[in-house]
PDB file of C-alpha atoms in Angstrom:
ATOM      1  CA  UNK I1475      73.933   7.353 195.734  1.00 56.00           C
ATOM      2  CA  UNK I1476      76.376  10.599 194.645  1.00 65.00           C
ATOM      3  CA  UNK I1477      79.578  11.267 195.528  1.00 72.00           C
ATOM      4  CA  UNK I1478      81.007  11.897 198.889  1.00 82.00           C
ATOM      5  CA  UNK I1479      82.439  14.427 200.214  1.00 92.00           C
ATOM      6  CA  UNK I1480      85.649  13.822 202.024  1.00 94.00           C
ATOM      7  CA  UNK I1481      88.206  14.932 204.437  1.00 94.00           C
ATOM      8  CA  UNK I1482      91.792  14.750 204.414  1.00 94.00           C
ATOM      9  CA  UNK I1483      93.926  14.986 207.682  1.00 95.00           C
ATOM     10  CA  UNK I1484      97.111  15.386 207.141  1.00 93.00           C
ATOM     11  CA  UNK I1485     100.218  14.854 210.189  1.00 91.00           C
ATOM     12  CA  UNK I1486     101.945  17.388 210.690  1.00 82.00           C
ATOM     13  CA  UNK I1487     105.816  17.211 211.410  1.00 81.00           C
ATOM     14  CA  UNK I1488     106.349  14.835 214.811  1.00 85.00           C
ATOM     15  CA  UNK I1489     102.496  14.294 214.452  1.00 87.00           C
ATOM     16  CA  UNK I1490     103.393  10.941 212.007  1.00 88.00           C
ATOM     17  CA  UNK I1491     102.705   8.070 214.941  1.00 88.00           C
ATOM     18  CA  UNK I1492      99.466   9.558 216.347  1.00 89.00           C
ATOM     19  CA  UNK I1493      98.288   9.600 212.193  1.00 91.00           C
ATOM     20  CA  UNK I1494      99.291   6.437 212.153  1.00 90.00           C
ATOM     21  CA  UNK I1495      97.817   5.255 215.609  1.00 92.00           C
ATOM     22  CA  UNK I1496      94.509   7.128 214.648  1.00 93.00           C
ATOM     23  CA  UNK I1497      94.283   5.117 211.187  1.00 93.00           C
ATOM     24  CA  UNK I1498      94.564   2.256 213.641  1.00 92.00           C
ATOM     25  CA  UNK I1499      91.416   2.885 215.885  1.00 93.00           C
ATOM     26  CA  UNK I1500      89.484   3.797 212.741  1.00 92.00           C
ATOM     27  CA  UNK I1501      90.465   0.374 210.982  1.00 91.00           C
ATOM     28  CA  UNK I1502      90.352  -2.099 213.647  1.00 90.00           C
ATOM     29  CA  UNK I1503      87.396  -0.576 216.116  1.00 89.00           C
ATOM     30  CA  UNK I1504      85.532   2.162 214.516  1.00 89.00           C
ATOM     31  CA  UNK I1505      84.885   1.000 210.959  1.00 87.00           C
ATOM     32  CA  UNK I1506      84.054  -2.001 212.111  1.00 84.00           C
ATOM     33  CA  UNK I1507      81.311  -0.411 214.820  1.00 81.00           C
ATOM     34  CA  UNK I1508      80.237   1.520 211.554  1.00 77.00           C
ATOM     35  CA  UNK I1509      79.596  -1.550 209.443  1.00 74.00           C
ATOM     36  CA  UNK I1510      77.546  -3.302 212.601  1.00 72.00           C
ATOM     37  CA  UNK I1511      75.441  -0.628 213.448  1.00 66.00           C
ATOM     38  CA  UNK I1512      71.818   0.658 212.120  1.00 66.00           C
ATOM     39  CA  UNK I1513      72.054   3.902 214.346  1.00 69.00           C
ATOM     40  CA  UNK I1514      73.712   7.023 213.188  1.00 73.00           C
ATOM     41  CA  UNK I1515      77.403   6.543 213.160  1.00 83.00           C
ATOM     42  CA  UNK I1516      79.715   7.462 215.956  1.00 92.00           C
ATOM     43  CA  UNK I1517      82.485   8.409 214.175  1.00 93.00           C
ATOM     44  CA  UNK I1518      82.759   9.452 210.068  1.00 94.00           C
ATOM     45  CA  UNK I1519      83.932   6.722 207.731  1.00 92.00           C
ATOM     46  CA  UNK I1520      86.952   5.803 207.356  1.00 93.00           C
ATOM     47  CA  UNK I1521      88.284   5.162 203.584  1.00 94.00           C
ATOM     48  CA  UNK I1522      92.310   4.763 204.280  1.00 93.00           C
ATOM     49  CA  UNK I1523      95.542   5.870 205.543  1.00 93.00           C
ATOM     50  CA  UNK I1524      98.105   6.705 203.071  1.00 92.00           C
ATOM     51  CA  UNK I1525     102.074   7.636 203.920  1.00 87.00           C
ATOM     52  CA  UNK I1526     104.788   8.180 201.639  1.00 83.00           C
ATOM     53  CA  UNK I1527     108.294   9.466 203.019  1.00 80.00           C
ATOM     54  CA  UNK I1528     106.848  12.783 203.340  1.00 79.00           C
ATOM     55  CA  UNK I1529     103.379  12.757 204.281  1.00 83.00           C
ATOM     56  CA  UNK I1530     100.819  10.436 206.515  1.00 89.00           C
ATOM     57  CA  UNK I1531      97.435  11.501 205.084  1.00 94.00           C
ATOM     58  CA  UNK I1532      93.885   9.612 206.787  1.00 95.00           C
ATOM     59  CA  UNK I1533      90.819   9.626 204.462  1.00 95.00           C
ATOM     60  CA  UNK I1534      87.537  10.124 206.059  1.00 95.00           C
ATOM     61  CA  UNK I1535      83.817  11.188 205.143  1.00 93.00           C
ATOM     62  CA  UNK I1536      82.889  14.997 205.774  1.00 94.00           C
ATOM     63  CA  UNK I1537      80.547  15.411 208.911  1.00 93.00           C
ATOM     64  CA  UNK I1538      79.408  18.166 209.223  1.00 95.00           C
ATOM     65  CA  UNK I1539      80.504  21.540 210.735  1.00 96.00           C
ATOM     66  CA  UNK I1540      82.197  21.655 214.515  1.00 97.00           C
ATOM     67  CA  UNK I1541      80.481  22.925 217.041  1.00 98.00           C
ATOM     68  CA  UNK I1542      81.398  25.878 218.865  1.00 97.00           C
ATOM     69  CA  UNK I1543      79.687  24.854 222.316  1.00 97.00           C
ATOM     70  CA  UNK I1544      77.924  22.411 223.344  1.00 97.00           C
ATOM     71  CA  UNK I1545      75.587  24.990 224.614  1.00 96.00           C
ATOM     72  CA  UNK I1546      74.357  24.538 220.849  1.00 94.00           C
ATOM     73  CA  UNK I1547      72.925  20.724 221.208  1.00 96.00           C
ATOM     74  CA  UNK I1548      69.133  20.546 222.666  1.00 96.00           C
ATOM     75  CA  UNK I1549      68.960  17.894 225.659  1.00 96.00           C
ATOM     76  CA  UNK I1550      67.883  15.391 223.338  1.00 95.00           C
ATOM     77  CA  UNK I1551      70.825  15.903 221.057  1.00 96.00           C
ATOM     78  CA  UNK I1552      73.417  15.727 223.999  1.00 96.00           C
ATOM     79  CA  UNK I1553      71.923  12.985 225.320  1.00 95.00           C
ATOM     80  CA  UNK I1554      72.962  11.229 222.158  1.00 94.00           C
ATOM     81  CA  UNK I1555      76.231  12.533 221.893  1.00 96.00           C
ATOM     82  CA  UNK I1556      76.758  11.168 225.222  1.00 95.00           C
ATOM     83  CA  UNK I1557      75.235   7.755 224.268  1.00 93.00           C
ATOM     84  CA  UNK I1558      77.429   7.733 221.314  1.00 94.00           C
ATOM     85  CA  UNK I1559      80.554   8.547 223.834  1.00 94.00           C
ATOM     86  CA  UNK I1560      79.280   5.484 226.056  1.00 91.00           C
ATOM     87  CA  UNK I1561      79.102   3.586 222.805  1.00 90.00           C
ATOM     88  CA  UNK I1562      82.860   4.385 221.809  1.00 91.00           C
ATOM     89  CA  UNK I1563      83.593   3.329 225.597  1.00 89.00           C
ATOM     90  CA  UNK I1564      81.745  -0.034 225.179  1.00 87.00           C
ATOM     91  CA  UNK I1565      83.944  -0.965 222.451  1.00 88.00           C
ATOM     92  CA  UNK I1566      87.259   0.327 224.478  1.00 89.00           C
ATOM     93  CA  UNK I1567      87.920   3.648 223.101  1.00 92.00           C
ATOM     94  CA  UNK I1568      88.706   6.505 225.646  1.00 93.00           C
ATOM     95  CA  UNK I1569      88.246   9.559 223.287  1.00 95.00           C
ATOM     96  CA  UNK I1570      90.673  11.942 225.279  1.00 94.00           C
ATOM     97  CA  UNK I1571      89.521  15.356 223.825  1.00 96.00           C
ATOM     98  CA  UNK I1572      85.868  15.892 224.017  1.00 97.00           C
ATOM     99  CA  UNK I1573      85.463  19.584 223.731  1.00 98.00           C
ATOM    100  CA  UNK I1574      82.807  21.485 221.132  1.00 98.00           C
ATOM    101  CA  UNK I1575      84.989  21.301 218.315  1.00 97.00           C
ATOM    102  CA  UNK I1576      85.844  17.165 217.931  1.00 98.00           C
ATOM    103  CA  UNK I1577      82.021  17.122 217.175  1.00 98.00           C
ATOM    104  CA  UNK I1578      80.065  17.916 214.120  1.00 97.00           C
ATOM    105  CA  UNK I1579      76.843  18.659 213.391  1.00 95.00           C
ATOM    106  CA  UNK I1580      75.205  17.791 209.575  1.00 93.00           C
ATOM    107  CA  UNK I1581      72.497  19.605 208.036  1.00 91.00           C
ATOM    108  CA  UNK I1582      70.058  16.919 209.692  1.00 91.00           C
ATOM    109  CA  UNK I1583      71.185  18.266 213.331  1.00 92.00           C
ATOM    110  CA  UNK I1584      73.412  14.911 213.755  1.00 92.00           C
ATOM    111  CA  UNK I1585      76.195  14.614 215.741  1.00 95.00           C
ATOM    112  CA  UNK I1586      79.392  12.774 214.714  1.00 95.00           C
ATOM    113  CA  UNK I1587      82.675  12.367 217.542  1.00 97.00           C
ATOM    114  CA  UNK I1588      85.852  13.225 214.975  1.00 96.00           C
ATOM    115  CA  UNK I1589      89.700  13.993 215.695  1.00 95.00           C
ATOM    116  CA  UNK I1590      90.745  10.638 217.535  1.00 95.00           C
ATOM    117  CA  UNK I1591      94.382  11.599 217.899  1.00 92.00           C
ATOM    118  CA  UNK I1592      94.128  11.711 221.924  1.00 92.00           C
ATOM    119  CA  UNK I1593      92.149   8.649 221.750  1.00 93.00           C
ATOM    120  CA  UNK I1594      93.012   5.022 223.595  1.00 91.00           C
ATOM    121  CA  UNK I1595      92.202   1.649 224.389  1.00 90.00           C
ATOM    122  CA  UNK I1596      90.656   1.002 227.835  1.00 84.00           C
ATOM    123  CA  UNK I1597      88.389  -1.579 229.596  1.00 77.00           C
ATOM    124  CA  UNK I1598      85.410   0.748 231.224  1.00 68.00           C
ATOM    125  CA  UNK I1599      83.876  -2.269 232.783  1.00 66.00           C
ATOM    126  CA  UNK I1600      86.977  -3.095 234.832  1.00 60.00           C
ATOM    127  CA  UNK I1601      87.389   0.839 235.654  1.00 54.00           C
ATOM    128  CA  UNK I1602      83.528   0.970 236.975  1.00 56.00           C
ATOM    129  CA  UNK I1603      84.594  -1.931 239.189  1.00 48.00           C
ATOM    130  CA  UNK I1604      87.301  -0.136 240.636  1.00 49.00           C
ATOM    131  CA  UNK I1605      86.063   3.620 240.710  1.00 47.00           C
ATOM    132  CA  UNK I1606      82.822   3.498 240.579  1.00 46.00           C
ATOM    133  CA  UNK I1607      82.793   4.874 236.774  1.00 62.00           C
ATOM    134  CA  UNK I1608      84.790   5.753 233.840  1.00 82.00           C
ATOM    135  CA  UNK I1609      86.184   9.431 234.620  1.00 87.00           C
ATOM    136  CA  UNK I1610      85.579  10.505 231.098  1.00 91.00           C
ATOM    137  CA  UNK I1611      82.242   9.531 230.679  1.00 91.00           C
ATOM    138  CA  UNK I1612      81.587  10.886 233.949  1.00 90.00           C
ATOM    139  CA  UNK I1613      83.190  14.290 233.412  1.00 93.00           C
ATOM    140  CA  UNK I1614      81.548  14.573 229.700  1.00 95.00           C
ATOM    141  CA  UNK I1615      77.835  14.226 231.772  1.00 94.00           C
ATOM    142  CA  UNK I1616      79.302  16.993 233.960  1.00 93.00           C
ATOM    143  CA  UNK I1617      79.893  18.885 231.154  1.00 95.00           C
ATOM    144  CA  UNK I1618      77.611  18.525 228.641  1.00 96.00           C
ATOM    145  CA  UNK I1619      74.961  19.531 231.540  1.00 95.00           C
ATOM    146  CA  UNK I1620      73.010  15.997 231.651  1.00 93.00           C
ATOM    147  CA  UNK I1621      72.136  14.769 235.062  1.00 86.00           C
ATOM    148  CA  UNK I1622      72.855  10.828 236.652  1.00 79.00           C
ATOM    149  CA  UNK I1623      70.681   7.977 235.229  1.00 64.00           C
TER     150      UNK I1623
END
């Protein structure tokens, strides 16, 4: 295997806690998701968080190139963006900023979810219960043009 490419995301000033509460998600739910999982990952790989007094600095893989729309993706290809949103939901993650440009696309036409700094915990199963469905999920379908299963 050679190298790998990587990604640093630096906080900018104020922007130190939501590093830090990223680095969290990424650690605790996502790498672990990662390390369980045969499918194509969700999210890129996470290889640390690093802070000194002046800088917060999260280390992840490179993923490919954002999108611009999602008027890019096939129906097959958002239909497994949108399973890999459901998939991030199933493990408690609301993503909180799915728009063209939190997802990448590699050279193999693979979609990976990045830029978790909106992101937070929630139980979709209790939510269904209450509302019928989880409003993010249901707005991504909305938006990503892929009709009710």
């Amino acid at each position: 295997m050679g190298p790998s490419t990587v990604v640093l995301k630096f906080a900018r000033d104020g922007q130190e806690p939501a590093l830090a509460e990223e680095a969290l998600l990424y650690e605790h739910y996502l790498s672990p998701l990662a390390a369980s999982s045969k499918q194509q990952p969700v999210a890129p790989k996470f290889y640390g968080h690093f802070s000194s007094d002046e800088h917060r600095i999260l280390v992840l893989s490179y993923a490919g190139t954002p999108l611009e729309s999602f008027d890019q993706l096939t129906v097959d290809a958002k239909t497994h963006l949108f399973d890999q949103v459901q998939t991030l939901h199933a493990i408690g993650i609301v993503h909180g900023d799915l728009v063209p440009n939190n997802v990448t696309r590699d050279d193999d036409g693979m979609t990976t979810i990045i830029d978790f700094s909106h992101s937070w915990l929630h139980d979709c199963e209790r939510r269904k219960k209450q509302a019928g469905y989880c409003d993010e999920l249901r707005s991504f379908r909305s938006q990503l043009g892929l009709a009710e299963s």
